[in-house]
Amino acid sequence: MSSLLKNYIAGGWVGNGGNQNINPSDTDDIIGDYAQADKSALDDALNAAQTAQKEWQDVGLEAKQTVLNNIGNELMSRSKEIGQMLSREEGKPLAEGAGETYRAGQFFTYYAAEVLRQIGQNADSTRPNIDVDIRREPMGTVAVISPWNFPIATASWKIAPALAFGNAVLWKPANFTPASACLLTDIIAKQDIPKGLFNLVMGAGKTIGQALAESPAIQAVSFTGSYEVGKGVAQAAAGNFSKTQLELGSKNALLVMDDADIDLAVACAVNGAYFGSGQKCTASSRLIVHEKLHDEFVDKMIEAMQKLKVGNALTEGVQIGPLAGAQQYKIVNDYIALAKQEGCELVIGGDAPQTDKKGYYLNPTLFTNSNNKMRVNREEMFGPVACVQKISSYDEGLAMVNDTDYGLTAGIITQSLARASDFKRKAQSGCVMVNLPTAGTDYHVPFGGRKKSSFGSREQGQYAVEFYTQVKTCYVSAGKP
């Protein structure tokens, strides 16, 4: 395991400790001291990646497919083992850790199949006896900067298509979750790939992440994180005209109409707002409820939330684990205090449960008497906190759903086909859910948002080819027959 505390650069594990990894469910549990890359290590990785990429792009399709299948199959077969480490360092319950790891494997096997679907186009020229061939080629060397809330899944849906379409990768994971990053890297490192094709460069975003975004040796940067950090990544990459793909903040809403199945509405709200400790970019922190159902909805929410089991992520049956770290814990508690100052009514939660271990625990929290002008309904909290807003009509609810700087997901609970159809068309978000939680997407279709939630081409599914490749148009004159 000692080698898995290091960076993986140019085909070898290198570096010394510098980042202490702590279990948020038990802050006395030190998982390890993980290496941090410096400028020299980053330069080595960049140089190796550029050389390896030239070799990899010429490797046959079936060989590439085998590599990606091997990675995906091992992730799926080891999902419980790796998921346990993921849960230990990130704080999500065991079932979610294993599920995320399995899903990460599915991304690799999906893109293994996409390797063989790289079909170009051809066209007749406007000039006689000339053929036009249109093909896609790798971008080159890609920087992947991934978040801590889905440390393996988000990284995999970036790394898998990058490799599938012939690129080299430098991966900077979040410093909160280095252990799962090293486990994924170890699986990739065992494959038959050129040395330097894949590199793990752990370190702080303000140093390593910034250096990657600024590097002229990087042709594309895929980033998932906060809006402010993403804005800085885009500005840094623009200096080299590097392609950028940014998945950023959100402030998702679930609209509950007067004809909603109330039990379904509550189940979707609890799932979307609180599972994953609310630390999902697709979480629904704004619950917009029709006045006819408002009081019953709130009562049933309280009843459902009282049944949720909050505790150590490694304990079987726990549904809500801790927040990921001390900084996030403070941010969320500050927002709870702010909600009270802004005039919201706390109806449940807002405090820490009694636990055997010291950790960053917070009971799921619900506020009522809120409005869309309040900061708690404008800013991303990224914790198990939701605010209910009362509306009197569908049009008012739709306007409130769209009254946000973000646009990742939006949901509606209704039995009206007309309302559902209208909502699908008019909700200003990249993903729309009807009678489902706002959190929960598939891996074979595009994912991304609008407004300040996303920038650049979509992730996942066949849409990923747009970001990880560039188009070449070839003209061929065959002469007269």
PDB file of C-alpha atoms in Angstrom, residues 144 148 152 156 170 197 217 240 259 264 299 355 413 442 444:
ATOM      1  CA  VAL A 144      -8.496  16.236 -15.662  1.00  0.00           C
ATOM      2  CA  TRP A 148     -14.104  15.180  -3.918  1.00  0.00           C
ATOM      3  CA  ILE A 152     -13.993   7.980  -8.690  1.00  0.00           C
ATOM      4  CA  SER A 156     -13.771   8.105 -14.633  1.00  0.00           C
ATOM      5  CA  LEU A 170      -2.750  14.223 -16.292  1.00  0.00           C
ATOM      6  CA  LEU A 197       0.176   8.066 -20.946  1.00  0.00           C
ATOM      7  CA  ALA A 217       1.617  21.568 -23.063  1.00  0.00           C
ATOM      8  CA  ASN A 240      -3.065  29.120 -24.584  1.00  0.00           C
ATOM      9  CA  ASP A 259     -51.843  17.372  -8.171  1.00  0.00           C
ATOM     10  CA  LEU A 264     -43.711  10.363  -4.203  1.00  0.00           C
ATOM     11  CA  ASP A 299     -45.343  17.405   7.888  1.00  0.00           C
ATOM     12  CA  THR A 355     -22.256   9.653  17.662  1.00  0.00           C
ATOM     13  CA  ILE A 413     -43.746  16.251  -9.357  1.00  0.00           C
ATOM     14  CA  ASP A 442     -27.308   7.774 -16.519  1.00  0.00           C
ATOM     15  CA  HIS A 444     -24.782   6.732 -21.639  1.00  0.00           C
TER      16      HIS A 444
END
